[in-house]
Short mmCIF file of N, CA and C in Angstrom, two decimals:
data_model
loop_
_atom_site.label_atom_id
_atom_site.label_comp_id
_atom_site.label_asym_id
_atom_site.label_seq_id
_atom_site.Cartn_x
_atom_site.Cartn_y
_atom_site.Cartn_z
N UNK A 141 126.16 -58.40 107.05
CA UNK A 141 127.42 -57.96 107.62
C UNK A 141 127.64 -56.46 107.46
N UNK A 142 127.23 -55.58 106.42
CA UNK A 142 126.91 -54.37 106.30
C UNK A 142 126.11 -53.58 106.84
N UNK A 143 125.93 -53.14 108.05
CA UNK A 143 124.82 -52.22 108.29
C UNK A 143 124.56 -51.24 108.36
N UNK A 144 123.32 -50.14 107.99
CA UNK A 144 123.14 -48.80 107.76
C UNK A 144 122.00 -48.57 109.22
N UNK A 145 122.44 -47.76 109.60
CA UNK A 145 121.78 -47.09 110.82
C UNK A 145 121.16 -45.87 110.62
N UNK A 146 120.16 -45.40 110.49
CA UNK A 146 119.36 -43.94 109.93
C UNK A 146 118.96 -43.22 111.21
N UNK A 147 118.86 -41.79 110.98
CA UNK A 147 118.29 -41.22 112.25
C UNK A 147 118.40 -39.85 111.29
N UNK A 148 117.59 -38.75 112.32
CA UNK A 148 117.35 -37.61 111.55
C UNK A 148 115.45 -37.06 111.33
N UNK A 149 114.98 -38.38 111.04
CA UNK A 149 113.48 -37.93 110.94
C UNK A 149 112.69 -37.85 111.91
N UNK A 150 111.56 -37.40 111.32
CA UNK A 150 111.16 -35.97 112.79
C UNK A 150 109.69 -35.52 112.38
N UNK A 151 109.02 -34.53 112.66
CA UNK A 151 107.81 -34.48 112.04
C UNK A 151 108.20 -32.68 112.28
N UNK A 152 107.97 -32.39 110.48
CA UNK A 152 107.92 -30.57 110.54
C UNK A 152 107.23 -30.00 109.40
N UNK A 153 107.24 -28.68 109.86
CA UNK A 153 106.08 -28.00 109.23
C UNK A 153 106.36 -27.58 107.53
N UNK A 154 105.26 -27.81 106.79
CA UNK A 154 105.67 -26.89 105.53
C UNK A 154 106.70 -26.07 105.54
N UNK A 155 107.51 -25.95 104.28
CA UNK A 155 108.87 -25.19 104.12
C UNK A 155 110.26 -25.25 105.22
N UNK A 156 109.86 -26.26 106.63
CA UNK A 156 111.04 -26.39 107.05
C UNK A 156 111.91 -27.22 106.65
N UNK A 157 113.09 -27.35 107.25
CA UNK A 157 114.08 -28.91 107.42
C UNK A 157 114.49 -29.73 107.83
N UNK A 158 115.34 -30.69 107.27
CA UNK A 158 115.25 -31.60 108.50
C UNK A 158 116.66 -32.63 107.86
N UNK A 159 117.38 -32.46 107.97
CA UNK A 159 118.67 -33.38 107.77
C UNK A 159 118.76 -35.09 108.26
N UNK A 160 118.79 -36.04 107.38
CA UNK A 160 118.79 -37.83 107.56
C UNK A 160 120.21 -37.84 107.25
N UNK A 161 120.61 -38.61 108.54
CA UNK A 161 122.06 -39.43 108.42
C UNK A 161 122.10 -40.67 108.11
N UNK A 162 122.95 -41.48 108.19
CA UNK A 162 123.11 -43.11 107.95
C UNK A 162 124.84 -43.21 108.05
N UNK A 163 124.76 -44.17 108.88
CA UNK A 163 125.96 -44.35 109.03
C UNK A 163 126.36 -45.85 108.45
N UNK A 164 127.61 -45.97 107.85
CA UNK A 164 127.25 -47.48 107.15
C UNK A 164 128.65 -47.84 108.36
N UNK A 165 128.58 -49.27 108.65
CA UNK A 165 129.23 -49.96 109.20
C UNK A 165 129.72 -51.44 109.17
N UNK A 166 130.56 -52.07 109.20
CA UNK A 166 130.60 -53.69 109.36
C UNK A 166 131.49 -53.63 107.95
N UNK A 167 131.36 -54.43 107.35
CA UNK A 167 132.18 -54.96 105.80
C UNK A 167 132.14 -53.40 104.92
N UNK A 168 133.46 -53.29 104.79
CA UNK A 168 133.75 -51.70 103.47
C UNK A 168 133.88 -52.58 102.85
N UNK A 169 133.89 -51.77 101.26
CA UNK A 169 134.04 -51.71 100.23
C UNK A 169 135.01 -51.02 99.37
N UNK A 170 135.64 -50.76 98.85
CA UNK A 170 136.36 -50.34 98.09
C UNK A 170 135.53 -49.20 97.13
N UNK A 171 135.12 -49.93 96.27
CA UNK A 171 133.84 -49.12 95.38
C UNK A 171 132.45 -49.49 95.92
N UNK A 172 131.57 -47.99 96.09
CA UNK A 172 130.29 -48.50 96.48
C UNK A 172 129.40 -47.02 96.10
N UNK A 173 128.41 -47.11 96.25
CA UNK A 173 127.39 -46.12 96.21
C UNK A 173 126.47 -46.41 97.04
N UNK A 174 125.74 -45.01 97.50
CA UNK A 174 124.78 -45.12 98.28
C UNK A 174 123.44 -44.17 98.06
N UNK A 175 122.32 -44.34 98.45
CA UNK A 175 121.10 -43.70 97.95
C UNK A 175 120.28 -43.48 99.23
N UNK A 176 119.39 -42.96 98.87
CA UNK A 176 117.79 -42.15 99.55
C UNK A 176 116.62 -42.96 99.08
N UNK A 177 115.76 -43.21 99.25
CA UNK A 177 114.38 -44.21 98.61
C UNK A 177 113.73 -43.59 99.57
N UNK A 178 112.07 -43.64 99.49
CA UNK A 178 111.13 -43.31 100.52
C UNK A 178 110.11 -44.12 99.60
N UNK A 179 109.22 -44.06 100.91
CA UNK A 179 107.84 -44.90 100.74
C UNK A 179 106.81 -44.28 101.48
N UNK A 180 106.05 -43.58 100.68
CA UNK A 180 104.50 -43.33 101.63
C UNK A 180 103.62 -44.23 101.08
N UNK A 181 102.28 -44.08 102.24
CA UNK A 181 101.21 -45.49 102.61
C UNK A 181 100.88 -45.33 101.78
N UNK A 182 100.67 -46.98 100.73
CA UNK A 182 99.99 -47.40 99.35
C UNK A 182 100.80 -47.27 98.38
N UNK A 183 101.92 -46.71 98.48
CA UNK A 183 102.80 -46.47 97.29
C UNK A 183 103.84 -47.22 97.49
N UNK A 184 104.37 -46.87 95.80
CA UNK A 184 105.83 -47.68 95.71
C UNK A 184 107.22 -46.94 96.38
N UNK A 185 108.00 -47.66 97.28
CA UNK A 185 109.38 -47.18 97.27
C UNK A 185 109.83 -46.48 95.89
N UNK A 186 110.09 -45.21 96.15
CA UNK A 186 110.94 -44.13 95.20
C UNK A 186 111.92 -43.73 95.28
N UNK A 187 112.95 -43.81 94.09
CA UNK A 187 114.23 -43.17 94.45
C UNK A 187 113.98 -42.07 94.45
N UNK A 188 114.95 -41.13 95.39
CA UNK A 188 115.31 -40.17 96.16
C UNK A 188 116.54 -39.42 95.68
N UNK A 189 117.84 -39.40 95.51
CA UNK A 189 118.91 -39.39 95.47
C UNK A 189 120.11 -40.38 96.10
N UNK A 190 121.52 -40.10 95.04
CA UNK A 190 122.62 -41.50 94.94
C UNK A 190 123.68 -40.39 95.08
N UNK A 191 124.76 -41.14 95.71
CA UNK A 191 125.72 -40.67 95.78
C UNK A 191 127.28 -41.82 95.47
N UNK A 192 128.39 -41.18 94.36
CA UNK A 192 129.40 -42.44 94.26
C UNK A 192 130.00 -41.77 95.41
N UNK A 193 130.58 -42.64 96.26
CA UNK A 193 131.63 -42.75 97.77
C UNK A 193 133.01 -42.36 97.21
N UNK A 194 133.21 -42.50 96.10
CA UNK A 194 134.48 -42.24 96.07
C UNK A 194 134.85 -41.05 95.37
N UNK A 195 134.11 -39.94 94.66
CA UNK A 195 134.40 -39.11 94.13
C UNK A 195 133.27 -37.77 94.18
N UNK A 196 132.19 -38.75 94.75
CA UNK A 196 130.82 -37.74 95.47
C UNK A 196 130.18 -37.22 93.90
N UNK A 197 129.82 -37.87 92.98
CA UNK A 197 129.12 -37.51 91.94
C UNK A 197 127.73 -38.31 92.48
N UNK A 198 126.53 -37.02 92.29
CA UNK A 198 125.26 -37.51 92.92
C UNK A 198 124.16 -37.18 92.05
N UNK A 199 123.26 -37.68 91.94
CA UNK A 199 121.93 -37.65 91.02
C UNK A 199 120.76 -37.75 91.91
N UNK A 200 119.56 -36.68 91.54
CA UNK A 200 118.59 -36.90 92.19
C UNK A 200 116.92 -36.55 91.23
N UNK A 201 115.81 -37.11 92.28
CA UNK A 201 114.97 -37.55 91.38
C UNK A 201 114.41 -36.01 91.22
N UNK A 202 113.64 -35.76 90.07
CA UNK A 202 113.18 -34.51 89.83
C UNK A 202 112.02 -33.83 90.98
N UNK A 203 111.52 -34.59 91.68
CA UNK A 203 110.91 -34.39 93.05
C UNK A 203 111.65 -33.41 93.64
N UNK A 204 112.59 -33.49 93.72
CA UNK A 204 113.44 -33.47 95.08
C UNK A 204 114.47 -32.06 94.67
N UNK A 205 114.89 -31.89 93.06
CA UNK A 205 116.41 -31.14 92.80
C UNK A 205 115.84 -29.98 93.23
N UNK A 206 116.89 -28.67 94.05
CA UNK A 206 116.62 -27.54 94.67
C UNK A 206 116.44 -27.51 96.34
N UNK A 207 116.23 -28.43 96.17
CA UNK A 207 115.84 -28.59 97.66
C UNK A 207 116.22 -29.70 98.49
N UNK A 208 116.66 -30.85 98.03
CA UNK A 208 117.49 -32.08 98.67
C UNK A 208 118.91 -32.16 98.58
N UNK A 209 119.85 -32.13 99.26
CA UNK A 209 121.17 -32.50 98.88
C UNK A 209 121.59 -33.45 100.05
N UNK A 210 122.06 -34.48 98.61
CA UNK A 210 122.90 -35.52 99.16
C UNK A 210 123.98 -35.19 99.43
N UNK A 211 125.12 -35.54 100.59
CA UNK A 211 126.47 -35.89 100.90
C UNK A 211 127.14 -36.78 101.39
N UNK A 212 128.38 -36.78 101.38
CA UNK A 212 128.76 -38.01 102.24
C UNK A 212 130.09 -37.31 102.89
N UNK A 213 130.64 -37.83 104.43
CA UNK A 213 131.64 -37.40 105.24
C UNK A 213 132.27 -38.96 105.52
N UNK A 214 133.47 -38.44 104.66
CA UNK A 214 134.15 -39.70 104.37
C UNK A 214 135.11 -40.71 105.92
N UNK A 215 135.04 -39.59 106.89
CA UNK A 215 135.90 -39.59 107.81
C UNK A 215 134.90 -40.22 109.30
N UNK A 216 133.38 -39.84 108.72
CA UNK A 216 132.60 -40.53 109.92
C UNK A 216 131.57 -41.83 109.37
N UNK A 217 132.40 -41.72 107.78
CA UNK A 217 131.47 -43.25 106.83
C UNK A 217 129.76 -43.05 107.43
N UNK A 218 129.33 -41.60 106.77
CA UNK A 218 128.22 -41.21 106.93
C UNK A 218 127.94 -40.90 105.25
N UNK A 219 126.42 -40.42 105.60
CA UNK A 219 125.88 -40.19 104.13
C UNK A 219 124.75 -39.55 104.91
N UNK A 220 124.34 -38.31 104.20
CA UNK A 220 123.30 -36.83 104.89
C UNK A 220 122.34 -36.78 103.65
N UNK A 221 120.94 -36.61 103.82
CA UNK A 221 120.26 -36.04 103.17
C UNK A 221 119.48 -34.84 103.58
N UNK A 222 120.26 -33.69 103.58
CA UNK A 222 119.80 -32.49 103.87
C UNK A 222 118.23 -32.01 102.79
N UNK A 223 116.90 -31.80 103.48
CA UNK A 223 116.25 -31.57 103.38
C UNK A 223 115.21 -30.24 103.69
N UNK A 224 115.24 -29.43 102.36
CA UNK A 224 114.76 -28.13 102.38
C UNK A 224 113.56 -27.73 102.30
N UNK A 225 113.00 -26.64 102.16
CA UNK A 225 111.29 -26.60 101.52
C UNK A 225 110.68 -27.71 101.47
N UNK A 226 110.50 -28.16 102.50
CA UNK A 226 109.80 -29.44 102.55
C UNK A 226 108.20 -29.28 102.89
N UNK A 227 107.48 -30.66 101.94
CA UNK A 227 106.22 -29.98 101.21
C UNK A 227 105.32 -31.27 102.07
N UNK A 228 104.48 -31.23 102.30
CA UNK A 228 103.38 -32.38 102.60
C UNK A 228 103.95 -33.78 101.90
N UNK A 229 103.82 -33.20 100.60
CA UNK A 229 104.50 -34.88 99.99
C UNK A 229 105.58 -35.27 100.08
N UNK A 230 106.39 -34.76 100.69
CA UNK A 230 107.49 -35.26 100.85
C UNK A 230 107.52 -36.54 102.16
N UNK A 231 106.60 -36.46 102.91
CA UNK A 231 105.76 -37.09 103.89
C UNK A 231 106.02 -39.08 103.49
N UNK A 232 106.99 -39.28 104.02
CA UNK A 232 107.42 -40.79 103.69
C UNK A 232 108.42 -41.18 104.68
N UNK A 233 108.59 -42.64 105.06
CA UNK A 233 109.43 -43.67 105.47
C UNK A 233 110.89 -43.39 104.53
N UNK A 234 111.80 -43.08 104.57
CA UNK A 234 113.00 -42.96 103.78
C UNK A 234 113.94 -43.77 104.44
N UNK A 235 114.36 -44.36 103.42
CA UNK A 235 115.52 -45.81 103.48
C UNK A 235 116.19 -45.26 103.21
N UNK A 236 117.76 -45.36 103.98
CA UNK A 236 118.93 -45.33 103.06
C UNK A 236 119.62 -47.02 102.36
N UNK A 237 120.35 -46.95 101.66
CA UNK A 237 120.60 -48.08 100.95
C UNK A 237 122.09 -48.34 100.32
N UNK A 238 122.99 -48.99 100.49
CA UNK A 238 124.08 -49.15 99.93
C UNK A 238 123.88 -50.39 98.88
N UNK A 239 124.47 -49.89 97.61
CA UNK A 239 125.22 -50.92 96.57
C UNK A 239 126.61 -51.20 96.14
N UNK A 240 127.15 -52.00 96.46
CA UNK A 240 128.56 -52.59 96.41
C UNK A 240 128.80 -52.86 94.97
N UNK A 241 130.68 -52.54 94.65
CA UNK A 241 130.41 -52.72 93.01
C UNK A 241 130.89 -51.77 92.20
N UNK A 242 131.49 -51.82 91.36
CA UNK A 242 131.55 -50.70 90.52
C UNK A 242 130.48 -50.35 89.09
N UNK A 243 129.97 -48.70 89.49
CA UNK A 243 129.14 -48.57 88.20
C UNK A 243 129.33 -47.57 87.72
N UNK A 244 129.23 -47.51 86.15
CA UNK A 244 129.41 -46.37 85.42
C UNK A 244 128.58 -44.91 85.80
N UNK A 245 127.20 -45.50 86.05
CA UNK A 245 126.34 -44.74 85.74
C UNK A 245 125.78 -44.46 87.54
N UNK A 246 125.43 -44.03 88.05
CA UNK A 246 124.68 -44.23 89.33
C UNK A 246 123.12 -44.77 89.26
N UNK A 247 122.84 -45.99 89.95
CA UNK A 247 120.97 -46.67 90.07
C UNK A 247 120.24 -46.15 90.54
N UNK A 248 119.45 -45.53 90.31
CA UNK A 248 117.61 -45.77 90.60
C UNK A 248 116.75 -46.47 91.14
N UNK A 249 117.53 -48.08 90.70
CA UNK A 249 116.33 -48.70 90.86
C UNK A 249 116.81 -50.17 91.91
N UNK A 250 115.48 -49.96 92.84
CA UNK A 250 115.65 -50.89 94.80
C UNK A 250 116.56 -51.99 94.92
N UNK A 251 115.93 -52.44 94.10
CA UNK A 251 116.58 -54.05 93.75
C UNK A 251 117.87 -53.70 93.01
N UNK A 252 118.76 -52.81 92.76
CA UNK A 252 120.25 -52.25 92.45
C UNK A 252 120.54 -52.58 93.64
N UNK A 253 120.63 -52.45 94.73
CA UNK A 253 120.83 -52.02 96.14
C UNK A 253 121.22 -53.22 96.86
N UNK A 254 122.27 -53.30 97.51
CA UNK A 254 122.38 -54.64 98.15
C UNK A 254 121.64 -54.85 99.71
N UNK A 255 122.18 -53.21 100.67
CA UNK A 255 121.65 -53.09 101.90
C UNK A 255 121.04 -52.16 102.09
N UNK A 256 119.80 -52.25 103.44
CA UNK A 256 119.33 -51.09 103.55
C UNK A 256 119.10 -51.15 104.87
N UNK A 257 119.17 -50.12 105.17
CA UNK A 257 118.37 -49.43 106.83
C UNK A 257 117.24 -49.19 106.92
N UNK A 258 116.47 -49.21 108.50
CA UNK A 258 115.68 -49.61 108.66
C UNK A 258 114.75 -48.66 108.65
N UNK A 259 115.07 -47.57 108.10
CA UNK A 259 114.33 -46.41 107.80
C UNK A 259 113.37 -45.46 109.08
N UNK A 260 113.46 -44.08 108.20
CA UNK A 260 113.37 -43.37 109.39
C UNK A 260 111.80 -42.29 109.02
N UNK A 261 110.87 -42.35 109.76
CA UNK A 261 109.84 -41.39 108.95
C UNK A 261 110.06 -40.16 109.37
N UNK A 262 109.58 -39.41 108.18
CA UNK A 262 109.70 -37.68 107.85
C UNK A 262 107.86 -37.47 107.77
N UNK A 263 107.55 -36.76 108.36
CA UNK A 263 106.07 -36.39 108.63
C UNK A 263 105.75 -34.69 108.66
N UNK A 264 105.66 -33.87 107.33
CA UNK A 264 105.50 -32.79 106.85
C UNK A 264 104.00 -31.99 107.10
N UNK A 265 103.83 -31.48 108.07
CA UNK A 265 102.61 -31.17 108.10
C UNK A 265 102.04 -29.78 107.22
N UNK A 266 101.01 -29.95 106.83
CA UNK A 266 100.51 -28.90 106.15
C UNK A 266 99.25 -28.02 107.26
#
């Protein structure tokens, strides 16, 4: 009944950017959080960066700090992962993902996550 819609990925060169949206839709929440995950071929889904919806406190994985920022635009029930210096490895399928709920702390980890979108690939050429 929740669904996340992604768009944004694209295929670009070393050091450019490239901004991922997600729009969540169908059943709100009251309290919720939302995240970034990616997956390149043979590997495990990785968190990315989280964001709480209601006060915008966000955490991200050490991959990523300097150069990724999460947001959210409360008024178009979107969530952005603006993407900077972007490197070959950054080169992955990226999910966005909502978890319903209240938490102290912000998750990490997939299976935290109740929904996800159907993900969008980012293709970094070197």
């Amino acid at each position: 009944q929740v669904q996340l819609v992604e768009s944004g990925g694209g295929l670009v060169q070393t050091g450019g950017s490239l901004r991922l949206s997600c729009v969540v839709s169908g059943r709100t929440y009251s309290s919720y959080s939302m995240a970034w995950f990616r997956q390149a071929p043979g590997k495990e889904r990785a968190f990315v960066a989280a964001i709480a919806w209601s006060d915008g406190n966000t955490l991200y994985a050490d991959s990523v700090k300097g150069r990724f920022t999460i947001s959210r635009d409360n008024a178009k029930n979107t969530v952005y992962l603006q993407m900077n210096s972007l490197k070959p490895e950054d080169t992955a399928l990226y999910y966005c993902a909502l978890k319903s709920g209240i938490s102290f702390f912000l998750r990490i980890r997939d299976d935290d996550y109740n929904y996800w979108g159907q993900g969008t690939q980012v293709t970094v050429s070197s």
